[in-house]
Coordinates of C-alpha atoms in Angstrom, one line a residue:
X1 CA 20.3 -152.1 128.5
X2 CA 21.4 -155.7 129.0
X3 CA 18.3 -156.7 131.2
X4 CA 15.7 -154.6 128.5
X5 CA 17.3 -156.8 126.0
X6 CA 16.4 -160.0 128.0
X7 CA 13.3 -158.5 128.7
X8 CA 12.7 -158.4 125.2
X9 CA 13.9 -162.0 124.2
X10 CA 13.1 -163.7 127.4
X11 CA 9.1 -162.3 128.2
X12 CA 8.1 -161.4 124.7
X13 CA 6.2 -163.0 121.7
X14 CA 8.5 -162.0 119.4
X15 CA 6.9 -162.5 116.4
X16 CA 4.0 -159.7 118.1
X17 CA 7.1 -157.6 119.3
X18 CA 8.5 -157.4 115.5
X19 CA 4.4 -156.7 114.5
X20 CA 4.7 -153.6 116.8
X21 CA 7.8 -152.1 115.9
X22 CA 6.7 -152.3 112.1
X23 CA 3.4 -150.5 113.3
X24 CA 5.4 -148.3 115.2
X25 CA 7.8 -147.3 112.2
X26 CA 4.9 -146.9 109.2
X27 CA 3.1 -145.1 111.7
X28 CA 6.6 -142.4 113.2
X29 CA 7.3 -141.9 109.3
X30 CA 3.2 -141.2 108.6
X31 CA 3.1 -138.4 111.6
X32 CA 6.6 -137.3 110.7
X33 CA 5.0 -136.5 107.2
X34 CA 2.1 -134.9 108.7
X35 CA 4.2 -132.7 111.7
X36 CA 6.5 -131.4 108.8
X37 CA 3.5 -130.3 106.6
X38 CA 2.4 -128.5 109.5
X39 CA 5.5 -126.8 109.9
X40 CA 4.6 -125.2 106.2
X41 CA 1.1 -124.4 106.7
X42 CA -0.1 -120.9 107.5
X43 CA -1.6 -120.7 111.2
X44 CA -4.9 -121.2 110.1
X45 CA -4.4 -124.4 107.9
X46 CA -1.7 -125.7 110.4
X47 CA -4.2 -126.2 113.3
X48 CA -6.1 -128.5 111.2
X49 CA -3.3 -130.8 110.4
X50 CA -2.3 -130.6 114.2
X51 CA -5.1 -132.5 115.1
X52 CA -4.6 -135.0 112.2
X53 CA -1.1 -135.3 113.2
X54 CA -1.9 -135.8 116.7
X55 CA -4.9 -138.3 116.2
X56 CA -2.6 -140.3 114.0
X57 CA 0.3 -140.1 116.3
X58 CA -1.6 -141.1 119.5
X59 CA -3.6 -144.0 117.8
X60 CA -0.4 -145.4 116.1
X61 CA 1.2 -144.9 119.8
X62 CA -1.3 -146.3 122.1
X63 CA -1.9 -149.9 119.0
X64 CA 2.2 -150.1 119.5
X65 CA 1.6 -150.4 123.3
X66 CA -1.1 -152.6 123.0
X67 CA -0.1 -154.9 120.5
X68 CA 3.6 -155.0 122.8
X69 CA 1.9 -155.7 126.2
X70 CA -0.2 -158.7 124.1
X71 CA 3.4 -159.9 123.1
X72 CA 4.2 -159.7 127.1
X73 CA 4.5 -163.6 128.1
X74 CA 3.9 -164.2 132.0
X75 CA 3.4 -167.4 134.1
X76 CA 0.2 -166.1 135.1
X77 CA -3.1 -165.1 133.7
X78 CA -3.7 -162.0 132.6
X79 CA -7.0 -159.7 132.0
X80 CA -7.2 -156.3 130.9
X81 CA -9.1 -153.2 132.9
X82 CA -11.3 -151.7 130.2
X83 CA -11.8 -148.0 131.2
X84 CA -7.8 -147.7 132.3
X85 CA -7.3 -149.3 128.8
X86 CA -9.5 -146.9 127.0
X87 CA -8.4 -144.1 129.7
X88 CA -4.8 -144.8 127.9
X89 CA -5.7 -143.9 124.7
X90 CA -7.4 -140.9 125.7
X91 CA -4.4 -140.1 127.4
X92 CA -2.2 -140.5 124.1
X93 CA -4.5 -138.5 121.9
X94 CA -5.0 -136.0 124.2
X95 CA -1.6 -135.6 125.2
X96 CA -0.3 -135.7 121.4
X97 CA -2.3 -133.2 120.6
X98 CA -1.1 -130.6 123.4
X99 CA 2.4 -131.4 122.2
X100 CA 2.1 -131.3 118.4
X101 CA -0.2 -127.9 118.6
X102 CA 2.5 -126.0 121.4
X103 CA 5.1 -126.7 119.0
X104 CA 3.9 -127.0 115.6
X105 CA 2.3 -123.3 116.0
X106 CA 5.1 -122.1 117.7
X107 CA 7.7 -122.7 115.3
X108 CA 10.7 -121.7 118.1
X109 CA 12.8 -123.4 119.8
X110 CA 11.0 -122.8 123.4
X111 CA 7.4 -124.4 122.3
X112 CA 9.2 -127.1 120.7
X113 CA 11.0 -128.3 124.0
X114 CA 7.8 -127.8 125.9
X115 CA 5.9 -129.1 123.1
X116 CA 8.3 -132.0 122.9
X117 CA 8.4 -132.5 126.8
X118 CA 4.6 -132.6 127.1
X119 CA 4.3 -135.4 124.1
X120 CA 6.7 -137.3 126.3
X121 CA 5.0 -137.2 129.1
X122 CA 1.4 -138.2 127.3
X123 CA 3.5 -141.3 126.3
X124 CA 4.8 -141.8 129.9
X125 CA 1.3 -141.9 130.7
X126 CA -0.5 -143.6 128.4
X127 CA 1.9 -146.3 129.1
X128 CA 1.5 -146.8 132.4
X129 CA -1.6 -146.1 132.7
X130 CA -2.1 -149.3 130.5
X131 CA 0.2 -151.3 132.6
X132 CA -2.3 -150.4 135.1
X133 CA -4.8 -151.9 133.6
X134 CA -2.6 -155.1 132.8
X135 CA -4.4 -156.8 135.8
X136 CA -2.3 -160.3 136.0
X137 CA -2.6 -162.7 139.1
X138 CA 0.8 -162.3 140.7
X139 CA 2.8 -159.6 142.9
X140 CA 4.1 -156.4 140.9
X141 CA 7.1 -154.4 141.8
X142 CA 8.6 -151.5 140.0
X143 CA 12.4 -150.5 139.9
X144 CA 12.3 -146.8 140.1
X145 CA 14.9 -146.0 138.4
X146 CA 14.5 -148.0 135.0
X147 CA 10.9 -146.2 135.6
X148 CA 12.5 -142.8 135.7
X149 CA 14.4 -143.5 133.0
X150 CA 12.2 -144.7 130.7
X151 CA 10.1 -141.3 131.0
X152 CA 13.8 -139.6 130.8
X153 CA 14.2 -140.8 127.6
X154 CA 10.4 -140.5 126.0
X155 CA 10.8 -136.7 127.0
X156 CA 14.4 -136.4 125.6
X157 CA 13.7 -138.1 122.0
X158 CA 10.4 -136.7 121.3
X159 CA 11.3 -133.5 121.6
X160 CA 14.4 -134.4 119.8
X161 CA 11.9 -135.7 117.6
X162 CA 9.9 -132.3 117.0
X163 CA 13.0 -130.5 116.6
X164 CA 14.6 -132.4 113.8
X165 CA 11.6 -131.7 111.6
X166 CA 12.9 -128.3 111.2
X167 CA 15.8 -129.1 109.3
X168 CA 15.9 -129.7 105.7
X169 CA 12.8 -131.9 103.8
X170 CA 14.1 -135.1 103.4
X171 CA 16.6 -135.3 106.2
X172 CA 14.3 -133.8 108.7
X173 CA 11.3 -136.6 107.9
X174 CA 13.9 -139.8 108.2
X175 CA 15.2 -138.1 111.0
X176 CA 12.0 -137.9 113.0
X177 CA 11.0 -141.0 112.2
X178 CA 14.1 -142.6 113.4
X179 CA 13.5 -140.5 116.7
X180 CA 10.0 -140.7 117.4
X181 CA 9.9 -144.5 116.8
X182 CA 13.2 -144.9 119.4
X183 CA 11.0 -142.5 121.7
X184 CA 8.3 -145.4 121.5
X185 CA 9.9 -148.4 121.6
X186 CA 12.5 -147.5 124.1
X187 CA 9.9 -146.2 126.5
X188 CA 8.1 -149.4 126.4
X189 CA 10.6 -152.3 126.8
X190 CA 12.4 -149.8 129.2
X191 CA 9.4 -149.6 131.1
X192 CA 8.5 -153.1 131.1
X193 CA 11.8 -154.2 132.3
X194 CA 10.5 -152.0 135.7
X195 CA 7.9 -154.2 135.8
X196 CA 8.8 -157.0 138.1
X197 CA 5.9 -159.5 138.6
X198 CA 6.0 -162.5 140.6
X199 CA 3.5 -165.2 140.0
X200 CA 0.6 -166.0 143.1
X201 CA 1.0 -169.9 141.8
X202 CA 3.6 -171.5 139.8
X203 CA 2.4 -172.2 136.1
X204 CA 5.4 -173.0 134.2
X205 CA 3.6 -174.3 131.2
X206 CA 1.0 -171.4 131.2
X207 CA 0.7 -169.1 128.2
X208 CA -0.8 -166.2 126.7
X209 CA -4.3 -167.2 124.8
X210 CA -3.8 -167.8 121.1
X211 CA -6.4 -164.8 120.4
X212 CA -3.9 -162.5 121.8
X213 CA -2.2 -162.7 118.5
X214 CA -5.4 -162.3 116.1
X215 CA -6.3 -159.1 118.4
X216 CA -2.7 -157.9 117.9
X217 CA -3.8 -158.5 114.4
X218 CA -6.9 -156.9 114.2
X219 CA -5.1 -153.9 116.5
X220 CA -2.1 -153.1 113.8
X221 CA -4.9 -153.7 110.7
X222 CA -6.7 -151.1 112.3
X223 CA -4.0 -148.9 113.2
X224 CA -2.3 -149.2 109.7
X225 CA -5.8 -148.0 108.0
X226 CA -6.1 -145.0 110.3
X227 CA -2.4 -144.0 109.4
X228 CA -3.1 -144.6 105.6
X229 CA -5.9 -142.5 105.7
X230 CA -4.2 -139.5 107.4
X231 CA -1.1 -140.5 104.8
X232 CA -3.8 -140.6 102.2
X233 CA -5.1 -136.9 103.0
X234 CA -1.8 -135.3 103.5
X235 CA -0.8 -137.1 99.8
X236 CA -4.0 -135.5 98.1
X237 CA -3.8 -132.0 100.1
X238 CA 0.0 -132.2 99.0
X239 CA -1.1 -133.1 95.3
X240 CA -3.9 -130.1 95.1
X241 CA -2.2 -127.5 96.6
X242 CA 1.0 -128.0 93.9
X243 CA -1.1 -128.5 91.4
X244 CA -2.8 -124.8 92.5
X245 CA 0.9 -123.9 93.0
X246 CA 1.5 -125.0 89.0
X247 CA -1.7 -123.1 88.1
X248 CA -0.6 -120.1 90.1
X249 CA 2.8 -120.1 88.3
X250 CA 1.6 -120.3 85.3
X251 CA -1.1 -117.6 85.5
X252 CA 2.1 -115.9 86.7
X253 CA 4.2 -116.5 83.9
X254 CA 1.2 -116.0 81.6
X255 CA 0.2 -112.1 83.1
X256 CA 4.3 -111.5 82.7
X257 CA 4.8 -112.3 79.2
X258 CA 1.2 -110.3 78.7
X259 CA 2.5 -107.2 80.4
X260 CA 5.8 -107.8 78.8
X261 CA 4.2 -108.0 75.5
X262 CA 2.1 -105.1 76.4
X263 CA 4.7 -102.8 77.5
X264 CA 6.6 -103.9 74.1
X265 CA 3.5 -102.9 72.0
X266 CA 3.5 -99.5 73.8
X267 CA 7.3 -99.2 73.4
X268 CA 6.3 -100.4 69.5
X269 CA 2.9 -97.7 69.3
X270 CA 4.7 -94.5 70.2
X271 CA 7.2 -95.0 67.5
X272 CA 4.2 -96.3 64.9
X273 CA 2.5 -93.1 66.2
X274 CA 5.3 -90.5 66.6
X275 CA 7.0 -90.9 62.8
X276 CA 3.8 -90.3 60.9
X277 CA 2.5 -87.7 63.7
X278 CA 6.1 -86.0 62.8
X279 CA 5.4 -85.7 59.2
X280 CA 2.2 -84.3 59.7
X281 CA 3.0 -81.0 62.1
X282 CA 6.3 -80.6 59.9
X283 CA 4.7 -80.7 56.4
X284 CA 1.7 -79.2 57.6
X285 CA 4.2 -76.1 59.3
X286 CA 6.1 -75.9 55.9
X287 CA 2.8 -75.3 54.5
X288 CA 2.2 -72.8 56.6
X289 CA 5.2 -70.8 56.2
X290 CA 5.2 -71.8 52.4
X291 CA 4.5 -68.6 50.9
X292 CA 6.3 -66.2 53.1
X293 CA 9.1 -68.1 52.8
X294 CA 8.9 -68.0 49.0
X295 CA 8.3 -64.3 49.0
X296 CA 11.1 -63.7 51.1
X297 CA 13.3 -65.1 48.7
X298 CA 12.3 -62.0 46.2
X299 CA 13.8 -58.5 46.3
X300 CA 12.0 -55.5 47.0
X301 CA 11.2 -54.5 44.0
X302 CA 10.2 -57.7 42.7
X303 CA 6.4 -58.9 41.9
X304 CA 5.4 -62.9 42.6
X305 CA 5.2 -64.2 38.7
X306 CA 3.1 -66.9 37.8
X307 CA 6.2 -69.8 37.7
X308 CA 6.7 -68.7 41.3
X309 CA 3.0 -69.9 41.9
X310 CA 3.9 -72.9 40.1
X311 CA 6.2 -73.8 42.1
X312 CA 4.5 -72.9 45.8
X313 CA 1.7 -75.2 44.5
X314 CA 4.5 -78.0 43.2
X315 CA 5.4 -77.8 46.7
X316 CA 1.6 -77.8 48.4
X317 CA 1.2 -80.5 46.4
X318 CA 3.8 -82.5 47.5
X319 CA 3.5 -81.6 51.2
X320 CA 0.3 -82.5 50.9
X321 CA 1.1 -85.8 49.6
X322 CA 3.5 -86.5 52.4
X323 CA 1.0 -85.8 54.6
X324 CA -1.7 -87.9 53.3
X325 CA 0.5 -90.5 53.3
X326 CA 1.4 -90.2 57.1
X327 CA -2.2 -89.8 57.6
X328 CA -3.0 -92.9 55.9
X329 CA -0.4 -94.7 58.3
X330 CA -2.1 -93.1 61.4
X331 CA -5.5 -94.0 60.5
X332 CA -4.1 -97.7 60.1
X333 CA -2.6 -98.5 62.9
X334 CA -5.8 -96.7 64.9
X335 CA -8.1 -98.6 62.7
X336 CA -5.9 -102.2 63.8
X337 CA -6.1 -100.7 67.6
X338 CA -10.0 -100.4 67.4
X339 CA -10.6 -103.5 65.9
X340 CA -9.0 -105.7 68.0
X341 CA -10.3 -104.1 70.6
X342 CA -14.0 -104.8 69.2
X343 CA -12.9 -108.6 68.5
X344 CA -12.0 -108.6 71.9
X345 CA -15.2 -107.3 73.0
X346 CA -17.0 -109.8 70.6
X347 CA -18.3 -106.8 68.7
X348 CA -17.6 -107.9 65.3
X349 CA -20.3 -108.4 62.9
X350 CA -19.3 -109.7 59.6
X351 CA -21.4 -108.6 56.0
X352 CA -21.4 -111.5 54.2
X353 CA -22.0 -111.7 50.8
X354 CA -21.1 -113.6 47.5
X355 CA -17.9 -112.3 45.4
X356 CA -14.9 -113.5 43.4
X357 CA -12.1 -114.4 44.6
X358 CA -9.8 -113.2 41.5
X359 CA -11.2 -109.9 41.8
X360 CA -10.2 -109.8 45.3
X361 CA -7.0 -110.6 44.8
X362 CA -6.2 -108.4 42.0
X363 CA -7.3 -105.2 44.3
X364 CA -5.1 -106.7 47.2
X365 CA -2.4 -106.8 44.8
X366 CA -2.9 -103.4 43.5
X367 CA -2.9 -102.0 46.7
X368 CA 0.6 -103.3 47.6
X369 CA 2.1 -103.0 44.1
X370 CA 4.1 -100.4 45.5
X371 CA 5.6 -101.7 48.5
X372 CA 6.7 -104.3 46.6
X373 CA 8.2 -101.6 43.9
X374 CA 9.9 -100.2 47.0
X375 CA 11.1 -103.6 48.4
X376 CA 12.3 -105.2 44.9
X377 CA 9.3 -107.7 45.0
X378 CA 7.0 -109.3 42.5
X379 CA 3.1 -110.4 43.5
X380 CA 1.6 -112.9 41.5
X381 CA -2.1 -114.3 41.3
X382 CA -2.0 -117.8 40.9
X383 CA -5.8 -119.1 40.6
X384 CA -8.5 -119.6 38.6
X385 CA -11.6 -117.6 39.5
X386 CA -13.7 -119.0 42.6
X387 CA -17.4 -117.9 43.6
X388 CA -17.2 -117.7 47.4
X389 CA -19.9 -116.2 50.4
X390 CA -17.8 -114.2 53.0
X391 CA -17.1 -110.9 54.1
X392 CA -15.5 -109.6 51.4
X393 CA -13.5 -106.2 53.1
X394 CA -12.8 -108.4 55.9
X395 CA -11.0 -110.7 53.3
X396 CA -9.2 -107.9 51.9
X397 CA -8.2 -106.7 55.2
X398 CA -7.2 -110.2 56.0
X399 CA -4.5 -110.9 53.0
X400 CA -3.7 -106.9 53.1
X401 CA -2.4 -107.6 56.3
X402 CA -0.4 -111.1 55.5
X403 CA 1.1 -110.0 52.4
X404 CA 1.7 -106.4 53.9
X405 CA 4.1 -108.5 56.8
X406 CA 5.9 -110.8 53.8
X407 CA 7.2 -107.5 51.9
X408 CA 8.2 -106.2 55.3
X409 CA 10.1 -109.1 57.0
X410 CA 10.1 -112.0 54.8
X411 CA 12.8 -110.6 52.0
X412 CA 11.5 -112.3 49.2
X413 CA 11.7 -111.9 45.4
X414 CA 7.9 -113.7 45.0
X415 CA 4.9 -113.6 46.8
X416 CA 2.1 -116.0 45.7
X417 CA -1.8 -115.6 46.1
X418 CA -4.1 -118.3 45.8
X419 CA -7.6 -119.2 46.4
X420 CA -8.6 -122.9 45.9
X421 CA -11.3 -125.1 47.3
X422 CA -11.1 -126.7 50.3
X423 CA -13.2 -129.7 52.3
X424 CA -16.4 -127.8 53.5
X425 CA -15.1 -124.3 51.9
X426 CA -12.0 -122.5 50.4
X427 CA -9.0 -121.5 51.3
X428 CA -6.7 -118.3 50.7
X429 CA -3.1 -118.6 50.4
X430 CA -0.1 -116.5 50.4
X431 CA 3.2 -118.1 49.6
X432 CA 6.8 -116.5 49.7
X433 CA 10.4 -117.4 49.1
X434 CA 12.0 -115.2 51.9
X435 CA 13.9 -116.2 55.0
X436 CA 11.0 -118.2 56.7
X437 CA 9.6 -118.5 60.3
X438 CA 11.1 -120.8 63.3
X439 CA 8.8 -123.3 63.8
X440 CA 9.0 -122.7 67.6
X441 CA 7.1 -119.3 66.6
X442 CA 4.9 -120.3 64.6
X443 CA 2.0 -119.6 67.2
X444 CA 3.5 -117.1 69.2
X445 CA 2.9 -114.7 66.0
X446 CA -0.5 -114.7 66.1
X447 CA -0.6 -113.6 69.5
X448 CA -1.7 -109.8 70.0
X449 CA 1.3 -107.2 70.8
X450 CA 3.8 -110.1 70.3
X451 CA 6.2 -109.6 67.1
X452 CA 9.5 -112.0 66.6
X453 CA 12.0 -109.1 66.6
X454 CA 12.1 -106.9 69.7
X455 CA 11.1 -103.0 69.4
X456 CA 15.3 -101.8 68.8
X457 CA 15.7 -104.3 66.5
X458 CA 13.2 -104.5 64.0
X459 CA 13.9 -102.7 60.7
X460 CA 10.1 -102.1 59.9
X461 CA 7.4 -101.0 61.4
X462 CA 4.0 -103.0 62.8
X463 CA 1.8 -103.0 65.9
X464 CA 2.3 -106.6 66.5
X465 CA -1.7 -107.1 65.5
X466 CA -2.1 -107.9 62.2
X467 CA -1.8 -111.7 62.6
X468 CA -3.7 -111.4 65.7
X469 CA -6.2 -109.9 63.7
X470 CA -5.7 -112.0 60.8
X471 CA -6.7 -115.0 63.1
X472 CA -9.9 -113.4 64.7
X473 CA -11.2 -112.7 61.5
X474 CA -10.3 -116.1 60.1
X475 CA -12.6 -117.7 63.4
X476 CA -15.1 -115.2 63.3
X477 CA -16.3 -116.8 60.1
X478 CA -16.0 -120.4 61.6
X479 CA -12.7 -120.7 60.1
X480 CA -8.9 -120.4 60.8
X481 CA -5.4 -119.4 60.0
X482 CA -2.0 -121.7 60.1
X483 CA 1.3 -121.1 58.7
X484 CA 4.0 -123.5 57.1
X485 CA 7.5 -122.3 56.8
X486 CA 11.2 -123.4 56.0
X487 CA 13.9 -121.5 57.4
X488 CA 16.0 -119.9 54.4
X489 CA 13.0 -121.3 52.0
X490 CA 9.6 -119.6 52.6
X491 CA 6.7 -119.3 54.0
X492 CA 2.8 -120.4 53.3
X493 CA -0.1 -118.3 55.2
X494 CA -3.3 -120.6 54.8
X495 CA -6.6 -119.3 55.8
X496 CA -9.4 -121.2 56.0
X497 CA -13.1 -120.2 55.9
X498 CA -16.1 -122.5 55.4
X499 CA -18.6 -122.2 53.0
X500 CA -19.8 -124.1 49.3
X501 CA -17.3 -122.3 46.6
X502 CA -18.0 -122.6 43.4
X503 CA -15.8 -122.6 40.3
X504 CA -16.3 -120.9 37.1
X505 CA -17.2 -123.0 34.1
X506 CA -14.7 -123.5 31.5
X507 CA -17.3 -121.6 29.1
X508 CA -17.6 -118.5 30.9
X509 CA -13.8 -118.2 31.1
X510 CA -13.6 -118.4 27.6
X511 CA -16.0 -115.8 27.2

C-alpha cells in the first residue's frame, strides 16, 4: 500500500488524479442507481436498463482510466496507441455489459459472483490493455504480483459491488458506490505501481504537455454528460412510472369505494324492496282469506247481515290502502333505479316549458304535508311568484327528493322553499333547521349509492340516489346543485338552473 501511495503522490498530476476520482464517484453512484433499478424491473424492462447501466458504467470506467494515465508524470515522452486505446473501451463496455446482464437477470447469488467476477476482469482488461497502448520511450517492467493483485481486488469488490445492491434502497446504492468506485481506483494505482519504467535518456526537467490536462478536461465533460443523461432517463422513467403507480392506486381506491358503495346500495335495495314487497303479499293474502275468515267467525245457523259486509269492505278498503301505499314505495325507488340508469346512459330528454314557480312549490308541499304531519314538521313557501322555462316535473322531482331527505334525516321543526332570481337564471332553495351536514360530506352525498349513515344504522329508508339524481337533473339543464350547512344549525340545498325569470308585476298580485 505504501509504494501505491507514493505512486500516487510521487508520478501523478494530482490535481488530474482528484479530476478522476470525482468522475469516478458521480459516475459508481449514477450506475449504482441504474444497477438497483434493474434489480426492480421485470425481465423484459430490466434488459433495457442493463445495457444503459453497462454503457454508463464502462464509459465512466474507461474516462477514469484515461483521465488517470494523463495524470501519469514520467521522464520520458509519451504517445498513445489509438486502436489499443479505443480497443480498451470496447473492452469496458463490452465486458460491463456481460457482467451487469449475468447478474442483474439473475437475481441469485451464483450470477452475481460470476457476474461480478466477469465485470472485474473487463476492468482488468480494459486497463491494461490501455497501458499497452501507453507507448513511452523507456524500458517497462511489471511486478507480477502487485499485477495479480490488482485484478484480485477489481474481481473481489465488484462483485462485492453487485451484491450490495441487493440489500435495502438507500443503503444498498451508497454501498455500491462506495464499492465499485474502490474496485476502480484501487485497480488503477495498484496496477500502475506494477508498472516500472525506466527512461531510454535522462530528462529530469521533462513533463507531460499542458494539453494533457484540457483533454482530461474535455474527457470527464464528456463523461459527466453521458452519466447525466443515463441519470436523467432513470430520474424521468422513475418519475412516470410512480406517477402511473399513483394513477393505478388511485383507480384502485376509486373501483373499491365504488364496489363498496355498490355493495352497500344492494345491502340498502333489498331492504327498500323487501318491506313494501312484504306488505303487498300479506295484505294482498289477508284479502284473499278476508271473507272466509269473516264467515268462519259465524255459527251455523247464522246468515252474513249487511254490517258484516260493512265491515269486510272497511277492511278491503284498508288493505287496499296499505297496499297502494307499499306499491307507491316500490314504484319509487324502481322509478329512481331507471332514471339514473338513463342519466347514466345520457338518455334523458328534458320538456321544457314555461310555469310558475309558486305553483310548483305549493304541489311539492302538498305532496309531503304528510310526512311532515308524521315527523312533527312544518313546510313553508317563502317567495313571491316567479315565471321560469324549465322542466317542470323534473323540478318537482328535484325538490320532492331534497325536501323528502330533510323530513327523513335532518330533524327539523322548519323547512323553507324559495325560488328567487339568480345571475343568468333562478334558483330553488330549500332551507332547514335540523342537525346539519359535515362539511367533509358535503360532496360525497351527491355521489350515486353513497348515503352518510351505513345500511345498520340508518333509521330511514333511501336508495342513496336522490341527490345523485338531484344533481344530474340540476346539469342536465346547464345548471347545478350545492349545499351549505351548519352542524346543530341547518342546512340550505341551492339549485341552480339558467334561464331569464321573470317576476310578477305588483298589479297582477294584487289582482
Amino acid at each position: 500500500m505504501l509504494r501505491v501511495a507514493h505512486t500516487i503522490h510521487q508520478d501523478h498530476d494530482l490535481g488530474l488524479v482528484l479530476l478522476a476520482a470525482l468522475l469516478c464517484l458521480f459516475g459508481s453512484w449514477v450506475v449504482s442507481r441504474l444497477y438497483h433499478h434493474v434489480l426492480e424491473q421485470p425481465r423484459a424492462q430490466a434488459m433495457i436498463w442493463c445495457y444503459l447501466t453497462a454503457m454508463t458504467a464502462g464509459v465512466t470506467i474507461w474516462c477514469t482510466h484515461f483521465i488517470a494515465i494523463l495524470a501519469y508524470q514520467l521522464d520520458a515522452p509519451a504517445t498513445f496507441h489509438f486502436s489499443l486505446t479505443f480497443l480498451s473501451l470496447i473492452i469496458a463496455i463490452i465486458g460491463s455489459t456481460l457482467g451487469v446482464v449475468i447478474a442483474g437477470l439473475g437475481k441469485s447469488p451464483r450470477t452475481t459472483i460470476l457476474g461480478g467476477t466477469i465485470f472485474g476482469l473487463a476492468i482488468s482488461a480494459m486497463h491494461y490493455t490501455g497501458m499497452v497502448a501507453y507507448r513511452v520511450q523507456g524500458t517497462i517492467n511489471w511486478d507480477v504480483e502487485y499485477l495479480t493483485a490488482s485484478v484480485i481486488i477489481a474481481i473481489v469488490l465488484t462483485t462485492l459491488a453487485l451484491g450490495a445492491a441487493r440489500r435495502e434502497v438507500r443503503a444498498s446504492v451508497l454501498s455500491m458506490t462506495a464499492l465499485l468506485a474502490s474496485a476502480i481506483i484501487l485497480l488503477h494505482f495498484t496496477g500502475m505501481a506494477a508498472f516500472q519504467v525506466t527512461p531510454l535518456t535522462a530528462q529530469p526537467v521533462y513533463a507531460n504537455p499542458v494539453e494533457y490536462q484540457l483533454i482530461a478536461l474535455i474527457i470527464a465533460g464528456t463523461a459527466a454528460m453521458i452519466t447525466l443523461a443515463a441519470l436523467f432517463s432513470y430520474v424521468v422513467e422513475n418519475r412516470t412510472r410512480n406517477e402511473s403507480i399513483e394513477e393505478l392506486r388511485r383507480a384502485r381506491d376509486a373501483a373499491e369505494s365504488a364496489s363498496r358503495a355498490k355493495s352497500e346500495f344492494m345491502s340498502v335495495l333489498s331492504h327498500e324492496l323487501r318491506t313494501p314487497l312484504t306488505i303487498v303479499i300479506g295484505y294482498a293474502g289477508f284479502l284473499s282469506e278476508l271473507k272466509r275468515h269473516n264467515l268462519a267467525k259465524l255459527s251455523p245457523e247464522e246468515k252474513p247481515a249487511s254490517e258484516h259486509f260493512t265491515k269486510m269492505g272497511d277492511q278491503a278498503e284498508l288493505y287496499g290502502q296499505r297496499i297502494k301505499f307499499a306499491g307507491g314505495q316500490l314504484l319509487t325507488i324502481i322509478n329512481d333505479i331507471l332514471d339514473y340508469t338513463n342519466m347514466e346512459l345520457n338518455d334523458l330528454a328534458l320538456d321544457k316549458a314555461a310555469f310558475d314557480t309558486r305553483a310548483l312549490l305549493e304541489e311539492v308541499v302538498e305532496e309531503h304535508n304528510g310526512a311532515a304531519h308524521d315527523k312533527s314538521a312544518t313546510l313553508h313557501i317563502d317567495t313571491l311568484p316567479l315565471n321560469v322555462i324549465a322542466d317542470r316535473r323534473r323540478s318537482v322531482q328535484v325538490l320532492s327528493h331534497i325536501v323528502g331527505n330533510a323530513l327523513k334525516f335532518s330533524k327539523a321543526r322548519d323547512i323553507y322553499l324559495r325560488a328567487r332570481p339568480h345571475v343568468d337564471g333562478f334558483c330553488f332553495e330549500v332551507e332547514d333547521n335540523g342537525v346539519g351536514i359535515a362539511e367533509e360530506d358535503f360532496e360525497r352525498i351527491f355521489e350515486a349509492f353513497t348515503q352518510i349513515e351505513d345500511a345498520d344504522d340508518r333509521a330511514e329508508g333511501g336508495t342513496g340516489l336522490g341527490l345523485a339524481i338531484c344533481r344530474k337533473l340540476a346539469r342536465a339543464h346547464g345548471g347545478d346543485i350545492s349545499v351549505k350547512s351548519t352542524l346543530g344549525r341547518g342546512t340550505t340545498f341551492t339549485v341552480f338552473i339558467p334561464g331569464t325569470p321573470q317576476v310578477a308585476e305588483p298589479a297582477a298580485l294584487a289582482a
